[in-house]
DNA sequence: TGTACATCAGTGAACGCGCGTTCACTGATGTAC
DNA sequence: TGTACATCAGTGAACGCGCGTTCACTGATGTAC
């Protein structure tokens, strides 16, 4: 729980509001949060947030930005856990992507669906670019081709589409689907290792 | 526009409400609709919908159901436009999937994110099963293997993930991305034609 | 170290809003004879 | 064909609700001298 409420001055309200919204989004869905409820969780009046955020959109925007940081950090850590060119890097990236989606499906959805209060913001654009570049570099190192090549981008895009679709379908069907691993062979297949994946490499849906 | 408003008895209110919600979802996003606004569009008092729907959820559920019908019909038409086993069938399916997502991104999102009022409903489950089975059959015919085989399911799943992810990423980035075709070679590659796609086969994102 | 004061970060009451839902009602339609 | 009546599908007024936002305010904190 968040409460603690020492005294008049809260000290950490900005962060706690973001955290409260993050929790609410996971508990009640992408639109299940409100300033009012976040304030209740932080033990604060509903006027307090306006010392830290311009309005509703602004609070959500910063919440999503925090989430994107976490997301990118996971990807980075995953990539760093194996040496450059190691195929396991790609698998690790895919796993990180999926596990974030499963751990924080609510915010994951918002990250990819909420364009209104986000688009055009420099922070977000920069983060997107970083993420894309990270993927490109891993793919390029694996194939031993230039990062800026068309082939790199095509491979990275194919990987991204697959993992993204896989992640979304997983969180959508969370009720019936058991915990599934990322189909590793499929990732390697997509990135250009010309081995047709074996039948058992893609987990079925039931 | 929907209005027309002959007289007291509307005659077609149920359908017009569904249509109004469908429109609103596209105009204002998955959560941008309300019973009140739908009634305004249909030229009817806010109490009228309760003659046709149990409550808010019920109206949305039927709206989504209609959308799923359209979605499935498109897929079916796409599949039927080429003879069984023809590789173009698979490409046509992918295109149909993407074009629905692009034409109706709002409802497309709801279809895949809204679990609450949908899960467990027989209609929806049946439709899902039908769609999955359609894909399985097309894949199986293409590879000339049994529909019920594990390989069929693995291929179909891989295709579905890819196209789904591709579609989602497309509608998310709708502002910056121009109209992109489905990367046809990638679909055939995924389904098991062991031809590594050429560089130009996957459209880049910019 | 002590005091004066500006600034910061809260309060809590109030507002207007649009919403979902209900209620008793009523006009239009379909059916039996 | 005409009338009586049940049923259907609307009305419109009202309700309570939670929300986002604002306002004048006030308690706590930091700084200058």
XYZ file of C-alpha atoms (C1' of nucleotides) in Angstrom:
478
model
C 0.000 0.000 0.000
C 0.918 3.537 -0.637
C -0.415 5.395 2.371
C 1.854 6.512 5.085
C 0.798 10.115 5.304
C 3.195 11.766 7.620
C 2.081 15.309 7.691
C 0.930 18.220 5.718
C 3.740 18.065 3.256
C 3.741 14.786 1.518
C 7.212 14.889 0.094
C 6.762 12.326 -2.597
C 3.316 12.944 -3.948
C 4.283 13.224 -7.574
C 5.795 9.756 -7.652
C 3.076 8.213 -5.567
C 0.388 9.508 -7.879
C 2.150 7.977 -10.827
C 2.452 4.739 -8.954
C -1.197 4.818 -7.969
C -2.285 5.340 -11.560
C 0.017 2.523 -12.623
C -1.656 0.209 -10.141
C -5.165 1.333 -11.034
C -4.591 0.732 -14.696
C -3.601 -2.831 -13.992
C -6.465 -3.415 -11.618
C -9.303 -1.762 -13.501
C -8.092 -1.508 -17.060
C -6.747 1.280 -19.238
C -9.720 3.545 -18.545
C -10.466 2.401 -15.046
C -8.443 5.040 -13.291
C -9.323 8.527 -12.134
C -7.579 11.393 -10.436
C -10.020 11.023 -7.582
C -9.154 7.386 -6.987
C -5.435 8.007 -7.288
C -5.753 10.737 -4.666
C -7.584 8.401 -2.338
C -4.725 5.921 -2.632
C -2.148 8.574 -1.982
C -4.154 9.876 0.976
C -4.478 13.340 -0.398
C -7.210 15.766 -1.455
C -8.291 15.825 -5.078
C -6.816 19.254 -5.588
C -3.315 18.218 -4.654
C -2.288 16.686 -7.990
C -2.622 20.037 -9.667
C 0.553 21.156 -7.895
C 2.416 18.513 -9.904
C 0.480 17.922 -13.087
C -1.288 20.192 -15.466
C -4.355 18.036 -15.814
C -5.606 14.501 -16.245
C -3.799 13.945 -19.509
C -0.560 15.173 -18.081
C -0.679 12.692 -15.223
C -1.397 9.818 -17.542
C 1.325 10.932 -19.895
C 3.924 10.829 -17.151
C 2.650 7.471 -15.979
C 3.084 6.059 -19.454
C 6.501 7.623 -19.762
C 7.613 5.886 -16.595
C 6.308 2.630 -17.973
C 8.188 3.115 -21.208
C 11.347 3.602 -19.209
C 10.783 0.325 -17.437
C 9.993 -1.375 -20.711
C 13.107 -0.099 -22.419
C 15.242 -0.935 -19.426
C 14.062 -4.521 -19.507
C 14.907 -4.775 -23.155
C 18.303 -3.291 -22.577
C 19.043 -5.666 -19.716
C 17.908 -8.597 -21.821
C 20.140 -7.571 -24.690
C 23.077 -7.059 -22.368
C 22.834 -10.494 -20.844
C 24.495 -12.141 -23.825
C 27.444 -11.077 -25.948
C 26.870 -9.258 -29.217
C 25.990 -11.594 -32.060
C 24.809 -14.337 -29.759
C 21.509 -15.689 -30.973
C 20.260 -15.839 -27.419
C 20.184 -12.080 -27.426
C 17.306 -12.093 -29.820
C 15.444 -14.673 -27.851
C 16.062 -12.709 -24.677
C 14.644 -9.580 -26.266
C 11.511 -11.401 -27.313
C 11.101 -12.843 -23.846
C 11.544 -9.446 -22.235
C 8.938 -7.957 -24.524
C 6.423 -10.658 -23.742
C 7.079 -10.687 -20.038
C 6.521 -6.962 -19.764
C 3.245 -7.328 -21.611
C 2.191 -10.082 -19.253
C 3.338 -8.283 -16.123
C 1.773 -4.958 -17.004
C -0.870 -5.597 -19.630
C -2.853 -2.496 -18.754
C -0.045 -0.044 -19.226
C 1.252 -2.070 -22.160
C -2.034 -1.513 -23.923
C -2.017 2.185 -23.180
C 1.532 2.514 -24.437
C 0.434 1.310 -27.823
C -3.056 2.634 -28.105
C -2.992 6.014 -26.468
C -1.880 8.460 -29.084
C -3.692 11.606 -28.033
C -1.710 12.868 -25.074
C 1.554 11.318 -26.206
C 2.191 11.977 -29.825
C 4.576 14.730 -30.627
C 6.231 14.671 -27.228
C 9.963 14.629 -27.537
C 10.539 12.218 -24.642
C 8.324 9.578 -26.124
C 9.694 9.923 -29.601
C 13.223 9.632 -28.281
C 12.388 6.504 -26.336
C 10.748 4.931 -29.364
C 13.767 5.677 -31.448
C 16.058 4.190 -28.825
C 14.050 1.014 -28.651
C 13.943 0.588 -32.377
C 17.645 1.239 -32.626
C 18.399 -1.301 -29.931
C 16.537 -3.943 -31.868
C 18.213 -2.972 -35.109
C 21.639 -3.258 -33.543
C 20.966 -6.680 -32.081
C 19.645 -7.947 -35.387
C 22.504 -6.430 -37.356
C 25.096 -7.920 -35.025
C 23.470 -11.290 -35.297
C 23.420 -11.258 -39.079
C 26.750 -9.524 -39.237
C 25.466 -6.830 -41.565
C 25.351 -3.038 -41.246
C 22.827 -1.567 -38.843
C 21.595 0.893 -41.412
C 20.905 -1.658 -44.094
C 17.480 -2.312 -45.493
C 17.773 -5.950 -44.601
C 18.351 -5.140 -40.954
C 15.253 -3.024 -40.848
C 13.189 -5.645 -42.600
C 14.299 -8.352 -40.176
C 13.821 -6.179 -37.142
C 10.374 -5.189 -38.321
C 9.393 -8.797 -38.912
C 10.601 -9.752 -35.450
C 8.841 -6.855 -33.858
C 5.542 -7.606 -35.578
C 5.663 -11.216 -34.556
C 6.546 -10.628 -30.932
C 4.095 -7.771 -30.654
C 1.271 -9.833 -32.085
C 2.212 -12.766 -29.928
C 2.253 -10.599 -26.813
C -1.085 -9.019 -27.549
C -2.790 -12.285 -28.292
C -1.367 -13.667 -25.081
C -2.668 -10.932 -22.828
C -6.016 -10.889 -24.579
C -6.558 -14.552 -23.990
C -5.101 -14.472 -20.514
C -8.019 -16.326 -19.042
C -7.797 -19.458 -21.135
C -4.144 -19.509 -22.076
C -1.665 -20.967 -19.691
C 1.765 -19.476 -19.324
C 3.447 -19.804 -22.675
C 7.066 -19.399 -23.507
C 8.128 -17.379 -26.483
C 8.507 -19.716 -29.463
C 12.236 -19.333 -29.687
C 12.784 -21.144 -32.944
C 10.312 -18.849 -34.588
C 12.291 -15.802 -33.570
C 15.488 -17.198 -34.982
C 13.642 -18.301 -38.072
C 12.303 -14.816 -38.546
C 15.630 -13.188 -38.128
C 16.963 -15.160 -41.020
C 18.300 -18.473 -39.859
C 16.908 -20.546 -42.651
C 15.777 -23.421 -40.517
C 12.138 -24.196 -40.836
C 10.966 -24.390 -37.241
C 9.993 -27.777 -35.962
C 6.382 -28.435 -35.188
C 6.813 -28.198 -31.481
C 8.505 -24.842 -31.556
C 5.345 -22.796 -31.613
C 3.187 -23.203 -28.602
C -0.421 -23.831 -29.362
C -3.111 -21.741 -27.810
C -4.804 -24.225 -25.580
C -26.340 10.684 -40.856
C -28.671 8.423 -39.021
C -31.618 10.671 -38.223
C -34.802 10.402 -40.174
C -37.203 10.139 -37.299
C -40.512 9.347 -38.791
C -42.793 9.041 -35.875
C -43.248 7.658 -32.451
C -42.269 4.158 -33.401
C -38.824 4.094 -34.752
C -38.874 0.735 -36.388
C -35.163 0.175 -36.572
C -33.825 1.535 -33.345
C -31.895 -1.515 -32.288
C -29.812 -1.534 -35.442
C -29.374 2.210 -35.482
C -28.064 2.234 -31.937
C -25.513 -0.388 -32.829
C -24.523 1.628 -35.846
C -24.255 4.808 -33.804
C -21.982 3.135 -31.280
C -19.890 1.741 -34.112
C -19.451 5.223 -35.495
C -18.734 6.791 -32.126
C -16.068 4.247 -31.348
C -14.272 5.138 -34.555
C -14.646 8.859 -34.019
C -13.836 9.126 -30.346
C -11.996 5.943 -29.492
C -12.910 2.738 -27.708
C -14.175 4.554 -24.627
C -15.472 7.663 -26.321
C -19.024 6.499 -26.701
C -22.012 6.707 -24.389
C -25.611 5.624 -24.464
C -26.596 9.270 -24.275
C -24.639 10.207 -27.370
C -25.839 7.193 -29.311
C -29.418 8.193 -28.479
C -28.801 11.700 -29.709
C -27.616 10.307 -33.019
C -30.599 8.055 -33.315
C -32.923 10.908 -32.396
C -34.369 9.151 -29.418
C -34.680 9.632 -25.681
C -32.081 8.108 -23.417
C -34.549 5.619 -22.032
C -35.362 4.072 -25.389
C -32.354 1.746 -25.620
C -33.548 -0.156 -22.593
C -36.323 -1.644 -24.727
C -33.626 -3.356 -26.769
C -30.612 -3.821 -24.560
C -30.200 -4.797 -20.984
C -27.649 -2.164 -20.161
C -24.535 -0.397 -21.390
C -22.467 -3.564 -21.566
C -25.123 -5.358 -23.511
C -25.231 -2.668 -26.184
C -21.479 -2.714 -26.552
C -21.445 -6.466 -26.668
C -23.849 -6.536 -29.566
C -21.903 -3.829 -31.336
C -18.750 -5.884 -31.061
C -20.582 -8.983 -32.181
C -21.723 -7.212 -35.328
C -18.162 -6.129 -35.938
C -16.893 -9.658 -35.544
C -19.385 -10.787 -38.121
C -18.075 -8.210 -40.576
C -14.539 -9.196 -39.751
C -15.149 -12.878 -40.273
C -17.083 -12.226 -43.473
C -14.176 -10.308 -44.906
C -11.834 -13.132 -44.120
C -14.178 -15.640 -45.640
C -14.556 -13.588 -48.818
C -10.814 -13.180 -49.041
C -10.258 -16.899 -48.679
C -12.924 -17.679 -51.254
C -11.423 -15.427 -53.883
C -8.761 -17.975 -54.792
C -8.918 -21.740 -55.151
C -7.930 -23.967 -52.272
C -4.188 -24.427 -51.977
C -3.416 -21.262 -53.908
C -0.765 -19.269 -52.078
C -2.653 -16.087 -52.827
C -5.305 -17.228 -50.422
C -2.962 -16.725 -47.537
C -1.927 -13.340 -48.771
C -5.556 -12.363 -49.246
C -6.341 -13.369 -45.681
C -3.527 -11.259 -44.356
C -4.682 -8.305 -46.412
C -8.245 -8.677 -45.240
C -7.101 -8.756 -41.642
C -5.032 -5.639 -42.024
C -7.608 -3.731 -44.002
C -10.273 -4.361 -41.396
C -7.919 -3.101 -38.717
C -7.241 0.008 -40.749
C -10.864 0.643 -41.648
C -12.212 0.127 -38.173
C -9.344 0.518 -35.739
C -11.605 1.499 -32.855
C -13.762 -1.579 -32.948
C -10.757 -3.700 -33.852
C -9.109 -2.664 -30.611
C -12.226 -3.384 -28.612
C -12.574 -6.789 -30.195
C -9.223 -7.759 -28.824
C -9.061 -5.883 -25.578
C -12.533 -5.972 -24.174
C -12.843 -9.186 -22.250
C -15.301 -8.238 -19.538
C -18.644 -8.209 -21.288
C -17.653 -10.732 -23.911
C -15.931 -13.666 -22.402
C -17.984 -16.725 -21.911
C -20.611 -15.745 -24.435
C -21.391 -18.581 -26.772
C -21.742 -16.373 -29.867
C -18.311 -14.909 -29.462
C -16.645 -18.181 -28.713
C -18.229 -19.754 -31.758
C -17.079 -16.942 -33.988
C -13.559 -17.192 -32.656
C -13.517 -20.886 -33.289
C -14.809 -20.384 -36.816
C -12.129 -17.831 -37.597
C -9.372 -19.988 -36.236
C -10.662 -22.970 -38.135
C -10.825 -20.984 -41.375
C -7.197 -20.053 -41.015
C -6.223 -23.590 -40.153
C -7.952 -24.929 -43.227
C -6.287 -22.456 -45.556
C -2.889 -23.211 -44.117
C -3.442 -26.941 -44.211
C -4.615 -26.834 -47.824
C -1.620 -24.794 -48.773
C 0.832 -27.166 -47.164
C -1.186 -30.173 -48.176
C -1.223 -31.584 -44.668
C -4.076 -32.489 -42.338
C -6.021 -29.660 -40.745
C -5.749 -31.161 -37.322
C -1.993 -31.580 -37.357
C 0.278 -29.842 -34.939
C 2.225 -28.312 -37.802
C -0.892 -26.689 -39.197
C -1.647 -25.105 -35.873
C 1.910 -23.933 -35.435
C 1.965 -22.322 -38.887
C -1.428 -20.738 -38.454
C -0.424 -19.382 -35.086
C 2.766 -17.914 -36.476
C 0.880 -16.270 -39.304
C -1.751 -14.939 -36.985
C 0.788 -13.461 -34.596
C 2.635 -11.750 -37.366
C -0.374 -10.273 -39.090
C -1.922 -9.272 -35.797
C 1.206 -7.505 -34.653
C 1.637 -5.897 -38.018
C -1.935 -4.637 -37.969
C -1.684 -3.252 -34.480
C 1.565 -1.490 -35.113
C 0.071 -0.035 -38.260
C -2.990 1.447 -36.619
C -0.973 2.686 -33.671
C 1.381 4.617 -35.856
C -1.337 5.748 -38.200
C -0.238 9.347 -38.060
C 3.286 8.861 -39.320
C 2.989 5.719 -41.367
C 1.738 5.912 -44.905
C -0.445 3.228 -46.347
C 1.550 0.024 -46.280
C 0.815 -3.193 -48.051
C 1.066 -6.458 -46.222
C 4.554 -7.881 -46.706
C 3.423 -10.782 -48.829
C 6.687 -12.668 -48.977
C 6.797 -12.691 -45.220
C 3.441 -14.410 -45.007
C 4.503 -17.122 -47.410
C 7.785 -17.420 -45.595
C 5.983 -17.884 -42.322
C 3.656 -20.476 -43.646
C 6.575 -22.630 -44.552
C 7.820 -21.812 -48.004
C 11.481 -21.939 -47.225
C 12.393 -18.893 -49.213
C 14.158 -16.287 -47.175
C 12.267 -13.110 -48.029
C 14.097 -10.573 -50.099
C 15.074 -7.311 -48.504
C 12.341 -5.343 -50.155
C 9.585 -7.653 -49.130
C 8.988 -6.099 -45.758
C 7.892 -2.532 -45.856
C 9.773 -0.293 -43.527
C 7.993 1.897 -41.069
C 8.782 5.310 -42.393
C 21.039 31.204 17.085
C 16.658 33.687 16.443
C 13.339 36.077 13.900
C 10.656 37.685 9.564
C 9.012 36.435 5.633
C 8.504 34.328 0.934
C 7.448 30.241 -1.128
C 5.958 25.758 -1.520
C 2.580 22.031 -1.241
C -1.080 20.852 0.814
C -6.677 21.438 2.316
C -11.629 21.069 1.780
C -15.580 22.922 -0.033
C -17.813 23.913 -4.067
C -19.027 23.978 -9.067
C -21.023 22.227 -13.222
C -21.160 18.267 -16.132
C -22.566 14.199 -18.491
C -23.635 9.940 -17.526
C -26.544 5.355 -16.678
C -30.667 4.026 -15.163
C -35.645 4.171 -13.418
C -40.313 5.491 -13.567
C -45.040 6.351 -14.719
C -46.702 7.613 -18.858
C -48.539 7.431 -23.808
C -48.905 6.983 -28.711
C -48.819 3.446 -32.432
C -49.575 -1.116 -33.967
C -51.551 -5.748 -34.397
C -55.242 -9.001 -33.437
C -59.878 -11.086 -32.229
C -64.448 -10.972 -33.191
C -65.070 -3.395 -42.560
C -65.281 -1.595 -37.813
C -64.490 -1.679 -33.068
C -62.135 -3.086 -28.439
C -58.271 -4.018 -26.447
C -53.556 -5.971 -25.464
C -49.031 -5.217 -26.441
C -45.191 -2.938 -28.094
C -41.841 0.819 -28.296
C -41.393 5.058 -27.493
C -41.321 9.794 -24.044
C -39.416 13.069 -20.766
C -38.502 14.111 -16.240
C -35.986 12.821 -12.481
C -32.413 10.484 -9.569
C -27.919 9.869 -7.657
C -23.175 9.404 -8.857
C -18.365 10.221 -9.526
C -15.696 12.973 -11.904
C -12.261 17.029 -13.247
C -11.250 21.336 -11.984
C -11.210 25.901 -9.346
C -10.817 28.699 -5.375
C -9.434 31.038 -1.262
C -7.147 29.219 2.343
C -3.280 27.454 5.475
C 0.381 24.790 7.476
C 5.303 23.564 6.746
C 9.715 24.618 4.969
C 13.750 27.277 3.475
C 16.355 31.555 3.434
C 18.197 36.316 4.599
C 19.885 38.962 7.986
